[in-house]
Structure formats: structure tokens, C-alpha cells
Coordinates of C-alpha atoms in Angstrom, one line a residue:
X1 CA 6.9 -246.5 -152.9
X2 CA 8.4 -249.4 -153.0
X3 CA 8.2 -251.3 -149.2
X4 CA 11.2 -250.2 -147.6
X5 CA 10.4 -246.5 -147.9
X6 CA 7.1 -247.6 -146.8
X7 CA 8.8 -249.1 -143.6
X8 CA 10.7 -246.2 -143.3
X9 CA 8.9 -243.5 -143.2
X10 CA 5.7 -245.6 -140.4
X11 CA 9.3 -246.0 -137.8
X12 CA 9.6 -242.4 -138.4
X13 CA 5.9 -241.4 -138.0
X14 CA 5.8 -243.8 -134.6
X15 CA 8.7 -242.4 -133.2
X16 CA 7.7 -238.5 -133.3
X17 CA 4.5 -240.3 -132.3
X18 CA 6.0 -241.4 -129.3
X19 CA 8.4 -238.1 -128.5
X20 CA 5.3 -236.0 -128.6
X21 CA 3.4 -238.4 -126.0
X22 CA 6.7 -238.1 -123.2
X23 CA 7.1 -234.4 -123.9
X24 CA 3.3 -233.9 -122.4
X25 CA 3.8 -236.5 -120.0
X26 CA 6.8 -234.8 -118.7
X27 CA 4.6 -230.9 -118.6
X28 CA 1.5 -232.8 -117.0
X29 CA 4.2 -233.5 -113.8
X30 CA 5.5 -230.3 -113.2
X31 CA 4.8 -228.6 -110.4
X32 CA 3.0 -225.0 -112.0
X33 CA 0.3 -227.2 -112.3
X34 CA -0.6 -228.6 -109.7
X35 CA -4.2 -229.2 -108.3
X36 CA -6.4 -225.8 -107.2
X37 CA -6.4 -228.3 -103.5
X38 CA -2.4 -228.4 -103.1
X39 CA -2.3 -224.2 -103.9
X40 CA -4.9 -223.9 -100.7
X41 CA -3.3 -226.5 -98.3
X42 CA 0.5 -224.9 -99.0
X43 CA -0.4 -221.1 -98.7
X44 CA -3.5 -221.3 -96.4
X45 CA -6.0 -218.1 -96.5
X46 CA -5.4 -215.2 -94.2
X47 CA -8.2 -214.9 -91.3
X48 CA -10.7 -212.0 -91.9
X49 CA -8.9 -209.6 -88.5
X50 CA -5.8 -208.9 -87.4
X51 CA -4.6 -211.9 -84.2
X52 CA -3.9 -210.0 -81.3
X53 CA 0.4 -209.8 -80.3
X54 CA -0.9 -211.1 -77.4
X55 CA -2.5 -214.2 -78.1
X56 CA -1.0 -216.4 -79.7
X57 CA -1.7 -219.4 -81.8
X58 CA -2.1 -223.2 -82.2
X59 CA -1.3 -224.6 -85.7
X60 CA -5.7 -226.1 -86.1
X61 CA -6.2 -228.2 -88.9
X62 CA -6.3 -225.7 -91.8
X63 CA -2.7 -224.4 -91.2
X64 CA -0.5 -227.6 -90.3
X65 CA 3.1 -227.8 -90.4
X66 CA 5.4 -227.7 -92.9
X67 CA 6.0 -231.7 -93.7
X68 CA 9.4 -232.2 -92.0
X69 CA 8.6 -230.0 -89.1
X70 CA 7.1 -230.4 -85.3
X71 CA 5.2 -228.7 -83.0
X72 CA 8.1 -227.7 -80.9
X73 CA 9.9 -226.6 -84.6
X74 CA 7.4 -224.1 -84.9
X75 CA 7.6 -222.7 -81.1
X76 CA 11.1 -221.6 -81.3
X77 CA 11.0 -219.7 -84.3
X78 CA 12.0 -216.4 -84.6
X79 CA 9.9 -213.5 -84.6
X80 CA 7.4 -215.5 -82.4
X81 CA 6.1 -215.2 -79.2
X82 CA 8.6 -217.1 -76.7
X83 CA 6.8 -220.6 -76.2
X84 CA 5.3 -219.5 -72.8
X85 CA 2.6 -217.3 -74.5
X86 CA 1.9 -220.7 -76.7
X87 CA -1.0 -222.1 -74.3
X88 CA -3.5 -220.7 -76.3
X89 CA -6.8 -218.6 -75.7
X90 CA -10.2 -220.9 -75.5
X91 CA -11.7 -220.2 -79.7
X92 CA -14.4 -217.6 -79.2
X93 CA -12.8 -215.7 -76.0
X94 CA -11.1 -213.0 -76.0
X95 CA -7.4 -213.2 -75.8
X96 CA -6.6 -209.8 -75.2
X97 CA -6.4 -209.6 -70.9
X98 CA -7.2 -205.7 -71.2
X99 CA -10.8 -206.5 -72.2
X100 CA -12.2 -208.9 -70.2
X101 CA -13.6 -207.6 -67.1
X102 CA -13.7 -209.7 -63.9
X103 CA -17.6 -208.5 -61.8
X104 CA -16.0 -210.1 -58.9
X105 CA -13.1 -208.2 -58.9
X106 CA -12.3 -204.5 -56.6
X107 CA -11.6 -201.5 -58.1
X108 CA -8.2 -201.2 -60.2
X109 CA -5.2 -200.9 -58.6
X110 CA -3.2 -199.6 -62.0
X111 CA -5.5 -196.8 -61.7
X112 CA -3.5 -193.7 -61.7
X113 CA -4.9 -192.2 -57.9
X114 CA -6.2 -189.3 -57.5
X115 CA -4.7 -186.3 -56.2
X116 CA -5.7 -185.3 -52.1
X117 CA -7.7 -183.4 -51.6
X118 CA -5.5 -182.0 -48.6
X119 CA -3.2 -179.8 -50.6
X120 CA -2.6 -178.7 -53.9
X121 CA 0.5 -180.8 -56.2
X122 CA 3.9 -179.1 -56.3
X123 CA 3.2 -178.1 -59.7
X124 CA 6.7 -175.7 -60.2
X125 CA 6.2 -175.0 -64.0
X126 CA 2.4 -173.7 -63.7
X127 CA 4.4 -171.6 -60.7
X128 CA 6.2 -170.0 -62.8
X129 CA 3.5 -169.4 -65.5
X130 CA 1.4 -167.4 -62.8
X131 CA 4.0 -164.8 -62.2
X132 CA 5.6 -164.4 -66.2
X133 CA 1.3 -163.4 -66.4
X134 CA 1.2 -162.1 -63.0
X135 CA 3.9 -159.6 -63.7
X136 CA 3.1 -158.3 -67.0
X137 CA -0.8 -157.8 -65.5
X138 CA 1.2 -155.6 -62.9
X139 CA 3.0 -153.9 -66.0
X140 CA -1.4 -153.2 -67.2
X141 CA -2.0 -151.6 -63.8
X142 CA -4.5 -154.9 -63.5
X143 CA -4.1 -155.3 -60.0
X144 CA -6.5 -157.4 -59.1
X145 CA -6.1 -160.1 -61.9
X146 CA -2.5 -159.9 -61.0
X147 CA -2.6 -161.2 -57.5
X148 CA -5.4 -163.6 -58.7
X149 CA -2.3 -164.6 -60.4
X150 CA 0.5 -164.2 -57.7
X151 CA -2.0 -166.3 -55.3
X152 CA -2.3 -169.2 -57.9
X153 CA 1.2 -169.1 -58.2
X154 CA 2.1 -169.3 -54.3
X155 CA -0.4 -172.8 -54.8
X156 CA 1.1 -174.5 -56.5
X157 CA 5.6 -173.2 -55.0
X158 CA 5.0 -172.8 -51.8
X159 CA 7.2 -170.0 -50.8
X160 CA 8.2 -168.5 -53.8
X161 CA 10.5 -165.8 -53.6
X162 CA 9.6 -164.2 -56.7
X163 CA 5.5 -164.8 -56.2
X164 CA 6.0 -163.4 -53.1
X165 CA 7.2 -159.8 -53.7
X166 CA 5.1 -159.8 -56.4
X167 CA 1.8 -160.5 -54.5
X168 CA 3.6 -157.2 -51.9
X169 CA 3.8 -154.6 -53.9
X170 CA 0.4 -155.7 -55.3
X171 CA -1.3 -155.5 -52.8
X172 CA 0.1 -152.6 -51.9
X173 CA -1.0 -150.5 -54.9
X174 CA -4.8 -151.9 -53.7
X175 CA -4.4 -150.8 -50.1
X176 CA -3.6 -153.9 -48.0
X177 CA -1.0 -152.7 -47.1
X178 CA -0.1 -154.7 -43.6
X179 CA -0.3 -158.2 -46.1
X180 CA 2.1 -156.7 -48.7
X181 CA 4.6 -155.2 -45.8
X182 CA 4.6 -159.1 -44.3
X183 CA 5.3 -160.0 -48.1
X184 CA 8.2 -158.2 -48.1
X185 CA 9.7 -159.2 -45.0
X186 CA 8.6 -162.3 -46.0
X187 CA 10.9 -161.6 -49.6
X188 CA 14.0 -160.9 -47.0
X189 CA 13.3 -163.9 -44.9
X190 CA 13.7 -165.9 -48.1
X191 CA 16.4 -164.6 -49.5
X192 CA 18.0 -161.9 -47.7
X193 CA 20.1 -160.6 -50.3
X194 CA 19.0 -161.7 -53.4
X195 CA 17.4 -159.1 -55.9
X196 CA 14.4 -157.8 -54.4
X197 CA 16.4 -156.7 -51.1
X198 CA 16.8 -153.7 -52.0
X199 CA 13.3 -152.4 -52.6
X200 CA 11.4 -154.4 -49.7
X201 CA 13.5 -152.8 -47.0
X202 CA 12.4 -149.6 -49.5
X203 CA 8.8 -150.9 -49.2
X204 CA 9.3 -152.3 -45.4
X205 CA 10.4 -148.9 -44.8
X206 CA 7.6 -147.0 -47.0
X207 CA 4.6 -149.1 -44.9
X208 CA 5.6 -148.4 -41.7
X209 CA 4.4 -144.8 -40.8
X210 CA 1.5 -145.4 -42.7
X211 CA 0.3 -149.5 -40.7
X212 CA 1.2 -147.6 -37.6
X213 CA 3.7 -149.0 -35.3
X214 CA 1.4 -150.4 -32.9
X215 CA -0.4 -152.2 -36.1
X216 CA 3.0 -154.1 -37.5
X217 CA 2.0 -157.0 -35.0
X218 CA -0.6 -157.8 -35.8
X219 CA -1.0 -161.9 -35.5
X220 CA -1.7 -163.9 -38.5
X221 CA -4.8 -165.5 -36.9
X222 CA -6.5 -162.1 -36.5
X223 CA -5.3 -160.9 -39.9
X224 CA -7.1 -164.2 -41.4
X225 CA -10.4 -163.9 -39.9
X226 CA -10.5 -160.0 -40.7
X227 CA -9.8 -161.4 -44.6
X228 CA -12.8 -164.2 -44.3
X229 CA -14.8 -162.0 -43.2
X230 CA -14.2 -159.6 -45.6
X231 CA -14.2 -162.4 -48.0
X232 CA -18.5 -163.5 -46.7
X233 CA -19.5 -159.8 -47.0
X234 CA -18.4 -160.5 -51.2
X235 CA -20.0 -163.8 -51.0
X236 CA -23.0 -162.4 -49.6
X237 CA -23.1 -160.0 -52.8
X238 CA -22.0 -162.9 -55.7
X239 CA -18.6 -161.0 -55.6
X240 CA -17.2 -164.3 -56.1
X241 CA -13.5 -163.1 -58.2
X242 CA -13.2 -161.0 -55.3
X243 CA -14.4 -163.5 -52.4
X244 CA -12.1 -165.9 -53.7
X245 CA -8.6 -163.7 -53.0
X246 CA -9.5 -162.4 -49.5
X247 CA -10.4 -166.8 -48.3
X248 CA -7.0 -167.3 -50.7
X249 CA -4.8 -164.7 -48.5
X250 CA -6.6 -165.7 -45.9
X251 CA -5.5 -170.0 -45.8
X252 CA -1.8 -168.0 -46.6
X253 CA -2.2 -166.8 -42.8
X254 CA -3.9 -169.9 -41.2
X255 CA -4.0 -172.7 -43.2
X256 CA -6.0 -175.0 -41.6
X257 CA -9.1 -173.1 -40.4
X258 CA -11.8 -175.9 -42.1
X259 CA -14.4 -172.5 -42.6
X260 CA -12.2 -170.5 -44.1
X261 CA -11.7 -173.7 -46.6
X262 CA -15.3 -173.7 -47.5
X263 CA -16.3 -170.6 -47.8
X264 CA -13.4 -170.5 -50.6
X265 CA -14.8 -173.5 -52.4
X266 CA -17.8 -171.6 -52.0
X267 CA -16.2 -169.2 -54.1
X268 CA -14.8 -171.7 -56.9
X269 CA -17.8 -173.3 -57.3
X270 CA -19.6 -169.2 -57.6
X271 CA -16.4 -169.3 -60.5
X272 CA -16.8 -172.9 -62.3
X273 CA -14.0 -173.5 -60.7
X274 CA -15.7 -176.9 -59.8
X275 CA -12.4 -179.1 -59.2
X276 CA -10.6 -176.8 -56.8
X277 CA -14.2 -175.9 -55.2
X278 CA -14.5 -179.8 -54.5
X279 CA -11.7 -180.4 -53.0
X280 CA -12.2 -177.8 -50.8
X281 CA -15.0 -179.0 -49.6
X282 CA -13.0 -181.9 -48.5
X283 CA -10.7 -180.3 -47.3
X284 CA -13.2 -178.5 -44.6
X285 CA -14.7 -182.1 -43.9
X286 CA -10.8 -183.5 -43.2
X287 CA -10.8 -181.3 -40.1
X288 CA -14.7 -181.2 -39.2
X289 CA -15.4 -184.7 -40.2
X290 CA -18.6 -184.1 -37.9
X291 CA -18.7 -179.8 -38.8
X292 CA -22.2 -177.4 -39.0
X293 CA -21.3 -177.1 -42.5
X294 CA -20.5 -181.0 -43.4
X295 CA -23.7 -182.1 -44.3
X296 CA -23.8 -178.9 -46.8
X297 CA -19.5 -179.9 -47.9
X298 CA -21.0 -182.8 -48.7
X299 CA -23.3 -182.2 -50.8
X300 CA -22.3 -179.4 -53.5
X301 CA -19.0 -182.2 -53.2
X302 CA -22.0 -185.1 -54.8
X303 CA -23.3 -182.2 -57.2
X304 CA -20.0 -181.4 -58.3
X305 CA -19.5 -184.7 -59.1
X306 CA -23.0 -185.4 -61.2
X307 CA -21.6 -182.5 -63.5
X308 CA -17.6 -183.5 -63.9
X309 CA -18.2 -187.2 -63.7
X310 CA -15.8 -188.1 -60.9

């Protein structure tokens, strides 16, 4: 080999080696082979627990803002909490206001107030369902069950004309003639031209000779007393369902008779209808806070609270 040719080959090899070294240097500068430490800084690990939306977090050394941004820029990003919510809670304390308990605070004012014991809540939807079931029982000639449903409807929607008429018909079937007459009359007072007006007039005409004109003027107080006495007799024989109906009828005639509220509560308690029973015991205490049955009323209320938990 001639010296010129040898020199040319040597130069060619040197050029190739330099090109390979330059390519290797460019490849090492590519971002996809950056150290893992830098990748972790750009993509911090997610926290193990789901953050509370009410508790925004502030930047920590592990989550520094990207280069070129300030904390103010972060605070005004879209989808972030408003600036007023950026004051984070101390580490280790719950940021949920609902989970913090103030041992010195009084009763929670945000809790719904219990239903007043002095009256049943106005609930026309429940009354309509009671009337529907009462009409069904009436067709089946189950008069006691129908009577119970009509009474219940009038507790949740007083002076309902349809329930009043159904009650009158049922009472007539049960030979409660005076009460039936009064309810036919009550229906006509509510709806003089109603769909059952003709039947109510016929019912009153049918009952008048059986009751006697002298008894038609019997006061509501006298009727209520008679129903209460009958209810007490049934209660003494543990016939709670029948006693309940008599006491409810007595209260319809005299809503503020404390003793009747107490005896109705006893009947309801015997039927395991504890919440209505508690309401009537409390009604007795409102009417007669120092009455002879007040001690028993409080004792029974406490027993019911132990069972139902309120």
C-alpha cells in the first residue's frame, strides 16, 4: 500500500469515529433518558387518600409549582378552589367541618325539629290513602277496620268531607247512631251541594226516628264522656283496638280533654304504636302538667324513648 493511500484510510477512520462519538453525545442529551429523580419531581406521586373537596392543599416541598409560576398563579387556576378557601388546615387534623366535634357546643341547631306533640302533622296524601283503604274495608263489610282508617284520615286532614261521610256510613253500620247522625250533618256543613249531599240527607232522615228528637240535641261533651267511659271499659279488658277507636271519637268531640289523651296513649302503647302514644302522653302533660296522671305519663314517655331511641 502506498503512503498516500494509507494516509487516506486513516483519515476516513478518524472521521467515522468522530461522527459516532458526536451521535452518542446527542442521544445522551435527549429528555427521554433523564434521571428518574427528575421525572418524579415533574410527576409527584398521588396522595394515598382522596382529598376532601372542602380542604384545598397548599404547595409542599414535594409539589413545588412548575418553573415560571407563582403561588398566586396556582391559586387562580380554573377548577381549583376559590382563593378564600386556600387556608389549609393543620397537618393531621380533619379539614371537614362536619367531622369536627365541639365538645362545648350546645344542641345542633341544624337538626330538624321534632314534630310537635300537640297536634298531628297536616298530611293530605296520607289522609287520601287512609280514605282509599277505608272505602275498601267498607265494601268488605269490615266496619271496625274502616272506622279506624277514617279516623286516621281525619287526624291528618281535619274536616275532610269524604272521610266524614265514610265515617258516618260506617258508624251507622256499627249502630253508633248519634255519632253517625252528627257526621252526616257535618258533611252537609262542609259540602252542602257535594256528591254525597243527597245520601247524607237520607241518612239523617233514616236515623232521626231511631235516635229520637230529644237525643239529637245531646251536647258534644256528653257524647265525648260516653265514648270515654266505653273506651275505659274496653281498655280494662285489654281490647286496645276497640278502646282506641272510642278514645279517638271522644277526642274528635273534645280535642282538649287531657284524660282522654292519656287513655288513648295507653291504647296505642298496647298496640305497639309507640310514637303516637308518646305524642298523646306529651299532650296530657301540656294540658295538665301537674295532673294526677302526670307522673305515669312521664314514666311511660321515658320507657318509649328507651325503646325507639328518641
